[in-house]
Coordinates of C-alpha atoms and ligand atoms in Angstrom, one line a residue:
M1439 CA -17.6 -26.0 -11.2
Q1440 CA -13.9 -25.4 -10.6
D1441 CA -12.1 -26.9 -7.6
R1442 CA -9.4 -25.0 -5.9
D1443 CA -7.7 -25.2 -2.5
A1444 CA -8.2 -21.4 -2.0
V1445 CA -10.1 -18.6 -3.5
V1446 CA -9.1 -15.0 -2.8
I1447 CA -11.5 -12.2 -3.7
G1448 CA -9.8 -9.1 -4.8
A1449 CA -6.4 -8.4 -6.6
G1450 CA -5.3 -5.3 -4.7
F1451 CA -2.1 -5.3 -2.8
A1452 CA -3.5 -7.8 -0.1
G1453 CA -5.0 -10.2 -2.7
M1454 CA -1.8 -10.4 -4.7
Y1455 CA 0.4 -11.1 -1.8
M1456 CA -2.2 -13.7 -0.5
L1457 CA -2.0 -15.4 -3.8
H1458 CA 1.8 -15.5 -3.7
S1459 CA 1.7 -16.8 -0.1
L1460 CA -0.7 -19.5 -0.8
R1461 CA 1.4 -20.7 -3.7
Q1462 CA 4.4 -20.8 -1.4
L1463 CA 2.4 -23.2 0.8
G1464 CA 2.0 -25.4 -2.3
L1465 CA -1.8 -24.6 -2.5
D1466 CA -3.7 -24.1 -5.6
A1467 CA -5.4 -20.7 -5.5
T1468 CA -7.4 -18.4 -7.7
V1469 CA -8.0 -14.7 -7.3
I1470 CA -11.3 -13.3 -8.6
E1471 CA -11.2 -9.5 -9.3
R1472 CA -14.0 -7.4 -10.6
G1473 CA -11.8 -4.9 -12.3
S1474 CA -9.9 -5.3 -15.5
G1475 CA -6.4 -5.1 -13.7
V1476 CA -4.6 -5.4 -10.4
G1477 CA -4.1 -2.6 -7.9
G1478 CA -7.5 -2.5 -6.1
V1479 CA -8.3 1.1 -5.0
W1480 CA -5.4 2.2 -7.2
H1481 CA -7.1 0.8 -10.1
W1482 CA -10.3 2.6 -9.7
N1483 CA -9.3 5.9 -8.0
R1484 CA -7.7 7.6 -11.0
Y1485 CA -9.0 11.2 -10.2
P1486 CA -6.5 14.0 -10.9
G1487 CA -4.3 14.5 -7.9
A1488 CA -4.7 10.9 -6.5
R1489 CA -1.9 10.1 -4.4
C1490 CA -0.9 8.1 -1.4
D1491 CA -0.4 10.0 1.8
V1492 CA 1.9 7.4 3.3
E1493 CA 5.4 7.9 2.0
S1494 CA 6.2 5.7 -1.0
M1495 CA 9.3 4.0 0.5
S1496 CA 7.0 2.9 3.4
Y1497 CA 3.9 2.3 1.4
S1498 CA 5.3 -0.7 -0.5
Y1499 CA 5.7 -4.4 0.0
S1500 CA 8.4 -5.5 2.4
F1501 CA 8.2 -9.2 1.7
S1502 CA 10.8 -9.3 -1.1
E1503 CA 14.1 -7.6 -0.6
E1504 CA 14.9 -7.8 -4.3
L1505 CA 11.6 -6.0 -5.2
E1506 CA 12.4 -3.4 -2.5
Q1507 CA 15.9 -2.8 -3.9
E1508 CA 15.0 -2.7 -7.6
W1509 CA 11.9 -0.5 -7.5
V1510 CA 12.4 3.3 -7.8
W1511 CA 9.8 5.5 -6.5
P1512 CA 10.0 9.0 -8.2
H1513 CA 8.2 11.0 -5.5
R1514 CA 8.2 11.2 -1.7
Y1515 CA 4.4 10.4 -1.9
A1516 CA 3.7 8.2 -4.8
M1517 CA 1.1 9.4 -7.4
Q1518 CA -1.6 7.0 -8.4
P1519 CA -0.2 6.2 -11.8
D1520 CA 3.1 5.2 -10.2
I1521 CA 1.4 3.0 -7.6
L1522 CA -0.6 1.3 -10.4
R1523 CA 2.6 0.7 -12.3
Y1524 CA 4.2 -0.8 -9.2
A1525 CA 1.1 -3.1 -8.7
N1526 CA 1.4 -4.3 -12.4
H1527 CA 5.2 -4.8 -11.9
V1528 CA 4.6 -7.0 -8.9
A1529 CA 2.0 -8.9 -10.8
D1530 CA 4.4 -9.7 -13.6
R1531 CA 7.5 -10.1 -11.5
F1532 CA 5.8 -12.9 -9.4
D1533 CA 3.9 -14.3 -12.3
L1534 CA 0.5 -13.7 -10.5
R1535 CA -1.8 -13.0 -13.5
R1536 CA -2.1 -16.6 -14.6
D1537 CA -4.2 -17.3 -11.3
I1538 CA -6.2 -14.1 -11.4
V1539 CA -9.6 -14.0 -13.2
F1540 CA -10.3 -10.4 -14.1
N1541 CA -13.6 -8.7 -14.9
E1542 CA -15.6 -11.2 -12.7
T1543 CA -17.7 -10.0 -9.7
V1544 CA -18.3 -12.4 -6.9
V1545 CA -22.0 -12.3 -6.0
K1546 CA -22.4 -15.2 -3.6
A1547 CA -20.1 -17.3 -1.2
E1548 CA -21.9 -20.1 0.5
Y1549 CA -20.4 -22.6 3.0
D1550 CA -21.3 -26.3 2.5
E1551 CA -21.0 -27.8 6.0
T1552 CA -21.1 -31.3 4.8
E1553 CA -18.2 -31.0 2.3
R1554 CA -16.5 -28.3 4.4
R1555 CA -16.0 -26.2 1.3
W1556 CA -17.0 -22.8 0.1
L1557 CA -19.0 -22.4 -3.1
V1558 CA -18.1 -19.1 -4.6
S1559 CA -20.2 -17.7 -7.5
T1560 CA -19.6 -15.0 -9.9
G1561 CA -22.1 -12.7 -11.8
A1562 CA -21.1 -14.4 -14.9
G1563 CA -22.4 -17.7 -13.6
E1564 CA -19.0 -19.4 -12.8
T1565 CA -18.7 -21.4 -9.6
F1566 CA -15.5 -22.2 -7.7
R1567 CA -15.3 -24.7 -4.9
C1568 CA -12.6 -24.2 -2.3
R1569 CA -11.5 -25.1 1.1
Y1570 CA -10.3 -21.7 2.1
L1571 CA -12.0 -18.3 1.2
V1572 CA -9.9 -15.1 1.7
M1573 CA -11.7 -11.8 1.4
A1574 CA -9.2 -9.3 0.2
T1575 CA -12.0 -7.0 -0.9
G1576 CA -10.6 -3.7 0.5
C1577 CA -11.8 -1.3 3.2
L1578 CA -12.7 1.6 0.7
S1579 CA -13.9 -0.1 -2.4
V1580 CA -17.6 0.5 -2.6
P1581 CA -18.1 4.1 -3.7
K1582 CA -21.0 6.1 -2.1
V1583 CA -23.1 8.1 -4.3
P1584 CA -25.2 10.5 -2.2
D1585 CA -28.9 10.7 -2.4
L1586 CA -29.2 14.0 -4.1
P1587 CA -32.9 14.7 -5.0
G1588 CA -33.2 14.9 -8.8
L1589 CA -29.7 13.7 -9.6
E1590 CA -31.0 11.8 -12.5
R1591 CA -32.2 15.1 -14.1
F1592 CA -28.8 16.6 -14.3
R1593 CA -27.8 16.8 -18.0
G1594 CA -24.0 17.3 -17.5
R1595 CA -21.5 14.6 -16.6
V1596 CA -21.2 13.1 -13.1
L1597 CA -18.0 11.7 -12.0
H1598 CA -17.2 9.8 -8.8
T1599 CA -13.6 10.0 -7.7
A1600 CA -13.6 6.3 -6.9
D1601 CA -14.8 5.3 -10.2
W1602 CA -12.9 7.6 -12.5
P1603 CA -12.9 7.0 -16.2
T1604 CA -9.6 5.3 -17.4
E1605 CA -9.3 7.8 -20.3
G1606 CA -9.4 10.8 -17.7
H1607 CA -11.5 13.9 -17.9
D1608 CA -10.4 17.2 -19.3
F1609 CA -11.9 20.1 -17.3
S1610 CA -10.5 22.8 -19.6
G1611 CA -13.0 25.6 -20.1
Q1612 CA -15.7 23.9 -18.0
T1613 CA -17.7 25.0 -15.0
V1614 CA -17.4 22.3 -12.3
G1615 CA -19.3 21.5 -9.2
L1616 CA -17.5 19.4 -6.5
I1617 CA -19.2 17.8 -3.6
G1618 CA -17.0 16.3 -0.9
T1619 CA -14.0 17.6 1.0
G1620 CA -12.6 14.5 2.4
S1621 CA -9.1 13.1 1.1
S1622 CA -10.3 12.7 -2.4
G1623 CA -12.0 16.0 -2.8
I1624 CA -9.0 17.7 -1.2
Q1625 CA -6.5 16.1 -3.4
S1626 CA -8.4 16.6 -6.7
M1627 CA -9.7 20.2 -6.0
P1628 CA -6.4 22.1 -6.7
I1629 CA -5.9 20.2 -10.0
I1630 CA -9.5 20.7 -11.1
A1631 CA -9.3 24.4 -10.3
S1632 CA -6.2 24.8 -12.3
Q1633 CA -7.9 23.4 -15.5
A1634 CA -11.5 24.5 -15.1
K1635 CA -13.1 27.9 -16.0
Q1636 CA -14.9 27.9 -12.7
L1637 CA -15.1 25.6 -9.7
T1638 CA -17.6 25.6 -7.0
V1639 CA -16.9 23.5 -4.0
F1640 CA -20.0 22.4 -2.0
Q1641 CA -18.7 21.7 1.5
R1642 CA -20.7 20.0 4.2
T1643 CA -18.0 19.5 6.8
A1644 CA -14.7 21.5 6.9
N1645 CA -11.7 19.1 7.2
Y1646 CA -8.4 19.2 8.9
S1647 CA -5.6 18.9 6.3
I1648 CA -1.8 18.9 6.6
P1649 CA 0.6 19.8 3.7
A1650 CA 2.3 16.9 2.1
W1651 CA 5.2 19.0 0.7
N1652 CA 5.4 16.4 -1.9
G1653 CA 8.3 16.4 -4.5
P1654 CA 10.8 14.3 -6.1
L1655 CA 12.5 11.7 -3.9
P1656 CA 16.3 12.5 -4.2
A1657 CA 18.3 9.5 -5.3
E1658 CA 20.8 9.8 -2.5
H1659 CA 18.0 9.8 0.1
E1660 CA 16.4 6.9 -1.6
A1661 CA 19.7 5.0 -1.6
E1662 CA 20.1 5.7 2.1
L1663 CA 16.7 4.4 3.0
K1664 CA 17.3 1.3 0.9
R1665 CA 20.5 0.7 2.7
R1666 CA 18.6 0.8 6.0
Y1667 CA 15.4 -0.9 4.7
R1668 CA 15.4 -3.9 7.1
A1669 CA 15.7 -1.8 10.2
L1670 CA 13.1 0.7 8.7
R1671 CA 10.6 -2.0 8.1
Q1672 CA 11.1 -3.5 11.6
K1673 CA 10.6 0.0 13.0
A1674 CA 7.3 0.2 11.1
R1675 CA 6.2 -3.1 12.4
E1676 CA 6.8 -1.8 15.9
S1677 CA 4.9 1.5 15.4
Y1678 CA 1.4 2.7 16.0
A1679 CA 0.7 3.4 12.3
G1680 CA 2.8 0.8 10.6
D1681 CA 5.1 3.5 9.3
Y1682 CA 8.7 4.1 10.0
A1683 CA 8.4 7.9 10.5
D1684 CA 9.4 9.0 14.0
E1685 CA 6.6 8.8 16.4
Y1686 CA 7.6 11.3 19.1
Y1687 CA 4.9 10.4 21.6
A1688 CA 5.2 13.3 23.8
S1689 CA 2.2 14.8 25.5
V1690 CA 1.0 18.1 24.1
L1691 CA 0.0 19.1 27.6
D1692 CA 3.4 18.5 29.1
L1693 CA 4.9 21.0 26.8
S1694 CA 5.3 24.6 27.5
P1695 CA 3.3 26.9 25.3
A1696 CA 6.4 28.0 23.4
E1697 CA 7.8 24.5 22.9
R1698 CA 4.3 23.2 21.8
E1699 CA 4.4 25.8 19.0
V1700 CA 7.9 24.7 18.1
Q1701 CA 6.8 21.0 18.0
F1702 CA 3.5 21.7 16.1
E1703 CA 5.4 23.8 13.6
K1704 CA 8.1 21.2 13.2
R1705 CA 5.5 18.5 12.5
W1706 CA 3.7 20.8 10.1
Q1707 CA 6.9 21.5 8.2
E1708 CA 7.6 17.8 8.0
G1709 CA 4.1 17.3 6.7
G1710 CA 1.7 14.4 6.7
F1711 CA 0.4 12.2 9.3
N1712 CA 3.1 12.6 11.9
Y1713 CA 1.4 15.7 13.0
Q1714 CA -1.4 13.5 14.4
Y1715 CA 0.8 10.6 15.6
A1716 CA 3.6 12.6 17.2
F1717 CA 1.6 13.4 20.3
A1718 CA 0.3 10.6 22.6
D1719 CA -2.6 12.7 24.0
V1720 CA -3.9 14.2 20.8
M1721 CA -6.5 11.6 20.2
A1722 CA -7.1 11.0 23.9
D1723 CA -7.4 14.4 25.6
E1724 CA -9.7 17.1 24.4
R1725 CA -7.5 19.9 25.7
A1726 CA -4.5 18.6 23.7
N1727 CA -6.7 18.0 20.7
D1728 CA -8.0 21.5 20.9
L1729 CA -4.5 22.9 20.8
A1730 CA -3.5 20.8 17.8
A1731 CA -6.7 21.8 16.1
E1732 CA -6.3 25.5 16.7
F1733 CA -2.8 25.4 15.3
V1734 CA -4.3 24.0 12.1
R1735 CA -7.1 26.6 12.0
N1736 CA -4.5 29.3 12.4
K1737 CA -2.7 27.9 9.5
I1738 CA -5.7 28.0 7.4
R1739 CA -6.5 31.6 8.5
A1740 CA -3.0 32.6 7.5
T1741 CA -3.2 30.9 4.1
V1742 CA -6.7 31.9 2.8
K1743 CA -7.0 35.5 2.1
D1744 CA -10.7 36.1 2.4
P1745 CA -11.4 35.8 6.2
R1746 CA -15.0 34.7 5.5
V1747 CA -13.8 31.8 3.3
A1748 CA -11.1 30.9 5.8
E1749 CA -13.7 30.6 8.6
I1750 CA -15.9 28.4 6.4
L1751 CA -12.8 26.2 5.9
C1752 CA -11.8 26.1 9.5
P1753 CA -13.1 22.8 11.0
K1754 CA -14.8 23.4 14.4
D1755 CA -17.4 20.8 14.8
H1756 CA -15.3 17.6 15.3
P1757 CA -11.9 16.9 17.1
F1758 CA -8.8 17.1 15.1
G1759 CA -8.0 13.7 13.5
S1760 CA -11.4 12.1 14.4
K1761 CA -12.3 12.1 10.8
R1762 CA -9.5 10.7 8.8
L1763 CA -6.7 13.4 8.5
C1764 CA -6.2 14.7 5.0
V1765 CA -2.8 15.5 3.4
D1766 CA -2.8 18.0 0.7
T1767 CA -0.9 19.9 -2.0
E1768 CA -2.0 23.6 -2.0
Y1769 CA -5.6 22.8 -1.0
F1770 CA -6.2 25.9 1.1
E1771 CA -4.0 28.1 -1.2
T1772 CA -6.3 27.2 -4.1
Y1773 CA -9.2 29.1 -2.5
N1774 CA -7.3 32.3 -3.2
R1775 CA -7.9 31.7 -6.9
D1776 CA -10.4 34.0 -8.7
N1777 CA -12.2 30.9 -10.3
V1778 CA -12.9 29.1 -7.1
T1779 CA -16.0 29.5 -4.9
I1780 CA -17.0 27.7 -1.8
V1781 CA -20.6 27.0 -0.7
D1782 CA -21.1 26.0 2.9
I1783 CA -24.0 23.6 2.5
K1784 CA -24.4 23.0 6.2
A1785 CA -25.6 26.7 6.4
D1786 CA -27.1 26.6 2.9
P1787 CA -28.2 23.0 2.1
I1788 CA -28.6 21.5 -1.2
V1789 CA -32.2 21.3 -2.0
E1790 CA -32.2 19.5 -5.4
M1791 CA -30.3 18.9 -8.5
T1792 CA -31.5 20.5 -11.6
E1793 CA -30.9 19.9 -15.4
S1794 CA -28.0 22.4 -15.3
G1795 CA -26.7 22.2 -11.7
L1796 CA -28.1 22.3 -8.3
C1797 CA -30.2 24.6 -6.1
T1798 CA -29.3 25.3 -2.5
S1799 CA -31.8 27.0 -0.1
D1800 CA -30.1 30.2 -1.1
G1801 CA -29.5 30.1 -4.8
E1802 CA -28.8 28.2 -8.0
Y1803 CA -25.5 26.9 -9.3
R1804 CA -24.9 25.9 -12.9
F1805 CA -22.1 23.6 -14.0
D1806 CA -21.0 21.3 -16.9
T1807 CA -19.6 18.6 -14.7
L1808 CA -20.3 17.4 -11.2
V1809 CA -17.6 15.7 -9.2
L1810 CA -18.7 13.4 -6.4
A1811 CA -15.8 13.0 -4.0
T1812 CA -18.3 11.5 -1.5
G1813 CA -16.4 8.5 -0.2
F1814 CA -17.2 4.9 0.4
D1815 CA -19.5 2.5 2.3
A1816 CA -16.3 1.7 4.2
M1817 CA -15.0 -1.4 5.8
T1818 CA -18.1 -3.6 5.6
G1819 CA -19.5 -2.3 2.3
A1820 CA -17.6 -4.7 0.0
L1821 CA -18.3 -7.7 2.3
N1822 CA -21.9 -7.0 2.6
A1823 CA -22.2 -6.5 -1.1
I1824 CA -21.6 -10.2 -1.5
D1825 CA -24.2 -12.8 -0.3
I1826 CA -21.9 -14.5 2.2
R1827 CA -23.6 -17.5 3.9
G1828 CA -21.9 -19.4 6.6
R1829 CA -23.0 -22.2 8.9
G1830 CA -26.8 -22.9 8.7
G1831 CA -27.1 -20.5 5.7
A1832 CA -26.6 -17.5 8.0
L1833 CA -26.0 -14.3 6.1
L1834 CA -23.0 -12.3 7.2
K1835 CA -24.8 -9.0 6.3
E1836 CA -27.6 -10.0 8.7
Q1837 CA -25.2 -11.0 11.4
W1838 CA -23.5 -7.6 11.1
R1839 CA -26.7 -5.6 11.0
D1840 CA -25.9 -3.9 14.4
G1841 CA -22.3 -3.6 13.4
P1842 CA -19.5 -5.9 12.4
R1843 CA -18.1 -8.4 14.9
S1844 CA -15.1 -10.4 14.2
Y1845 CA -12.2 -12.2 16.0
L1846 CA -9.0 -10.2 15.5
G1847 CA -10.6 -8.6 12.4
V1848 CA -9.6 -11.7 10.5
A1849 CA -12.2 -14.3 11.2
V1850 CA -15.9 -14.5 11.9
A1851 CA -17.7 -17.1 14.2
G1852 CA -20.1 -19.2 12.0
F1853 CA -18.0 -18.6 8.9
P1854 CA -15.4 -21.4 9.0
N1855 CA -12.3 -21.4 6.8
M1856 CA -13.1 -17.7 5.7
F1857 CA -10.7 -14.9 6.4
T1858 CA -11.1 -11.2 6.1
I1859 CA -8.0 -9.2 5.3
T1860 CA -7.8 -5.8 7.2
G1861 CA -11.4 -6.5 8.2
P1862 CA -13.4 -4.5 10.8
G1863 CA -11.8 -5.0 14.2
S1864 CA -8.2 -4.8 12.8
P1865 CA -6.2 -1.6 12.6
S1866 CA -6.5 -1.6 8.8
V1867 CA -7.4 2.0 7.9
L1868 CA -5.6 3.5 10.8
A1869 CA -2.4 2.0 9.6
N1870 CA -0.2 1.8 6.6
M1871 CA -2.5 -0.4 4.4
I1872 CA 0.2 -2.3 2.6
L1873 CA 1.9 -3.4 5.8
A1874 CA -1.4 -4.1 7.5
G1875 CA -2.3 -6.3 4.6
E1876 CA 1.1 -8.1 4.7
Q1877 CA 0.8 -8.7 8.4
H1878 CA -2.6 -10.3 7.9
V1879 CA -1.6 -12.3 4.9
E1880 CA 1.4 -13.7 6.8
W1881 CA -0.7 -14.5 9.8
I1882 CA -3.5 -16.2 7.6
A1883 CA -0.9 -18.2 5.7
G1884 CA 0.7 -19.3 9.0
F1885 CA -2.6 -20.4 10.2
I1886 CA -3.4 -22.3 7.0
A1887 CA -0.1 -23.9 7.2
H1888 CA -0.9 -25.0 10.8
A1889 CA -4.3 -26.4 9.7
E1890 CA -2.6 -28.3 6.8
A1891 CA 0.2 -29.7 8.9
N1892 CA -2.3 -30.9 11.5
G1893 CA -4.9 -32.3 9.2
F1894 CA -7.6 -29.9 10.3
R1895 CA -10.3 -29.4 7.7
E1896 CA -12.3 -26.8 9.5
I1897 CA -11.0 -23.7 11.5
E1898 CA -13.4 -21.3 13.0
A1899 CA -13.4 -18.4 15.4
E1900 CA -15.3 -19.2 18.6
S1901 CA -18.1 -16.9 19.4
E1902 CA -16.9 -16.1 22.9
A1903 CA -13.4 -15.1 21.6
Q1904 CA -15.2 -13.0 19.0
E1905 CA -17.4 -11.3 21.5
Q1906 CA -14.5 -10.5 23.7
W1907 CA -12.5 -9.0 20.8
A1908 CA -15.4 -7.0 19.6
R1909 CA -16.0 -5.5 23.1
A1910 CA -12.3 -4.6 23.3
V1911 CA -12.5 -2.9 19.9
T1912 CA -15.4 -0.8 20.9
E1913 CA -14.3 -0.1 24.5
S1914 CA -10.8 1.2 23.3
A1915 CA -12.4 3.4 20.6
A1916 CA -14.8 4.9 23.3
K1917 CA -11.8 6.0 25.3
T1918 CA -10.6 8.1 22.3
L1919 CA -11.8 11.2 20.6
Y1920 CA -12.4 9.2 17.3
V1921 CA -15.9 8.5 18.4
R1922 CA -16.8 12.2 18.5
A1923 CA -17.1 12.7 14.8
N1924 CA -19.6 11.6 12.2
S1925 CA -17.0 9.7 10.2
W1926 CA -16.9 6.7 7.9
Y1927 CA -14.9 4.9 10.6
L1928 CA -18.3 4.9 12.5
G1929 CA -20.4 4.2 9.3
S1930 CA -22.0 7.6 9.8
N1931 CA -21.7 8.6 6.1
V1932 CA -24.1 5.8 5.1
P1933 CA -27.7 6.4 6.0
G1934 CA -29.0 3.5 8.2
K1935 CA -25.6 2.0 8.9
A1936 CA -25.1 1.0 12.6
R1937 CA -22.9 3.5 14.3
V1938 CA -20.1 1.3 15.5
F1939 CA -16.3 2.3 15.4
M1940 CA -14.9 -0.4 13.1
P1941 CA -11.0 -0.1 13.2
Y1942 CA -8.9 -1.4 16.1
V1943 CA -7.6 1.7 17.7
N1944 CA -4.8 0.6 20.0
G1945 CA -2.2 0.6 17.4
F1946 CA -0.7 -1.7 14.7
Q1947 CA 2.1 -3.0 16.9
V1948 CA -0.2 -3.9 19.8
Y1949 CA -2.5 -5.6 17.4
A1950 CA 0.2 -7.5 15.6
H1951 CA 1.6 -8.8 18.9
A1952 CA -1.9 -9.9 19.9
C1953 CA -2.1 -11.9 16.6
E1954 CA 1.3 -13.4 17.3
D1955 CA 0.3 -14.3 20.7
V1956 CA -2.8 -16.2 19.5
A1957 CA -0.7 -18.1 17.0
K1958 CA 1.9 -19.0 19.6
S1959 CA -0.9 -20.3 21.9
G1960 CA -1.8 -22.9 19.3
Y1961 CA -4.6 -20.4 17.9
R1962 CA -6.5 -19.7 21.1
G1963 CA -10.1 -18.7 20.4
F1964 CA -10.3 -20.9 17.3
R1965 CA -12.1 -24.3 17.1
M1966 CA -10.1 -26.7 14.9
S1967 CA -11.2 -30.1 13.6
Ligands
LIG3070 O1 -14.3 10.1 1.3 P1 -14.7 10.8 2.6 P2 -13.0 10.2 0.5 N1 -23.8 15.9 0.6 O2 -15.7 9.9 3.2 C1 -19.0 14.6 1.7 C2 -8.9 7.1 1.8 N2 -8.3 7.9 0.8 O3 -13.1 9.5 -0.9 O4 -17.8 14.9 6.1 C3 -22.7 16.6 0.8 O5 -13.5 11.0 3.6 C4 -18.5 14.3 3.1 O6 -19.1 15.3 4.0 P3 -19.2 14.9 5.6 C5 -8.8 7.8 3.1 O7 -8.8 6.9 4.1 C6 -6.9 7.9 0.9 O8 -12.4 11.7 0.4 O9 -19.9 13.4 5.6 N3 -21.5 16.1 1.1 C7 -17.1 14.4 2.9 O10 -16.7 15.8 2.9 C8 -10.0 8.6 3.1 O11 -10.4 9.0 4.5 C9 -6.2 8.6 -0.1 O12 -20.2 15.9 6.1 C10 -21.4 14.7 1.2 C11 -16.8 13.8 1.5 O13 -18.1 13.9 0.9 C12 -11.1 7.7 2.5 O14 -10.3 7.0 1.5 C13 -6.8 9.4 -1.0 C14 -22.5 13.9 1.0 C15 -16.5 12.3 1.7 O15 -15.3 12.3 2.2 C16 -12.3 8.3 2.0 O16 -11.9 9.5 1.4 C17 -8.2 9.4 -1.1 C18 -23.7 14.6 0.7 N4 -24.9 13.8 0.6 C19 -8.9 8.7 -0.2 N5 -22.1 12.6 1.2 C20 -4.8 8.5 0.1 O17 -4.0 9.4 -0.1 C21 -20.8 12.7 1.4 N6 -20.3 14.1 1.5 C22 -4.1 7.2 0.6

């Protein structure tokens, strides 16, 4: 048994900064990480084309000005190897590794009410005892392998984008099947197509995607952003999405048809998420959403030469942005290649896997390698994978059977001294995840400092505050178009998972102010003793 002040689970960006912050409070902390290195999702998601679709100057830590100034991002949107290099640089620069235990999976965390300590056990049989437990386990860290009948029969190689081999995979000369057309599928598909002899994409739901227009980050532009970094970071903290990109916040419906086209085109040419966040009513008003959606569909029709393929690729069954928007590099263009085929598996469902491929209701497809870009058990998956027992031995997973409930997305009633970073009920995946993590870490560190200074040994969300927060999270989401899609935001991609909208939808800045307000009030909604 090893004693610590705090244990952090996960050495992604949030976990690393949490460790750094706990050290600054003078606490003795250990991070337990199941991977062999730091970086979280960026350690595992090594598929070809993996890239962040928040701009690199924004998707980076803001807590250290020296780090900000010294690091050079080669591209507008950073590629996975660069992000992983950055994570490793941070780990070295702040000497974090000496307090990180790698290759250990936490299987159980149990609260001892008498001692007011958590007992954290790993699969290797190690136990840590700590006063504070911080779950930095990530929102998209448990890959979802679909239940494809007969998958075990398939003799070729099966690769999941979120568990990609470190040595990579060479598709040259291969026939490849790809299931999944979310961000991971859309990013990897053009690269796989450029290498493989033949690629067949099995699409269940057509997705909205905006071009990234990625490219090298010109040195003079980088220098200019670095000069203005403090102001830009502040702007990001005061924004809906935790990003410093301009949020225009006009109403689509207030614009004349001609001006609307100009604005849509402008955002399209800028690329990325601002197409969604530029208009206040796109996620709130169906008519505004339809116009934004039709503009994207027309771009697809103009790009994809075969009209039949273009119509398969046009999303029509859910509002624009209600499934997480994708940002691509030549995704739709790649369907013009001779070696790429698309199968609409909503019209022609997969029946079973075979030894050499799969059968749909209409035919058989053979391939050497199957790529699963089938996503994650999002937001609650990594927490529920651990046997977390709070007061009275209550199991978190049980408590969340009908959907997760938390106070501010950061604490759960009945689970004292435990914090969830970017947990369900916080903006998390709807915001720039590094900034969302930083805001949580800083808030948690502030709360721990408060508890230490006041001699509190137990801090816990009150059930009533939690219920009010959970209600607000659900009610705000219900006013938007987000709830109209079968998305992982709602847990719809995992059979049997409760259909509850998990992220906080009112904006990063609104949320951060609510957290500050709770802190300033002396941590209203928490019981401290
Ligand atoms: O996963 P997804 P992802 N049969 O869940 C399909 C982040 N991310 O890994 O839509 C057939 O979005 C499924 O179909 P449907 C980002 O937040 C960020 O792509 O459920 N198909 C869908 O097409 C993103 O949103 C970056 O009908 C099946 C796909 O698989 C999140 O991670 C990069 C199926 C899954 O799409 C998840 O993205 C990559 C089945 N049984 C990811 N099961 C950045 O750039 C699932 N599908 C930061």
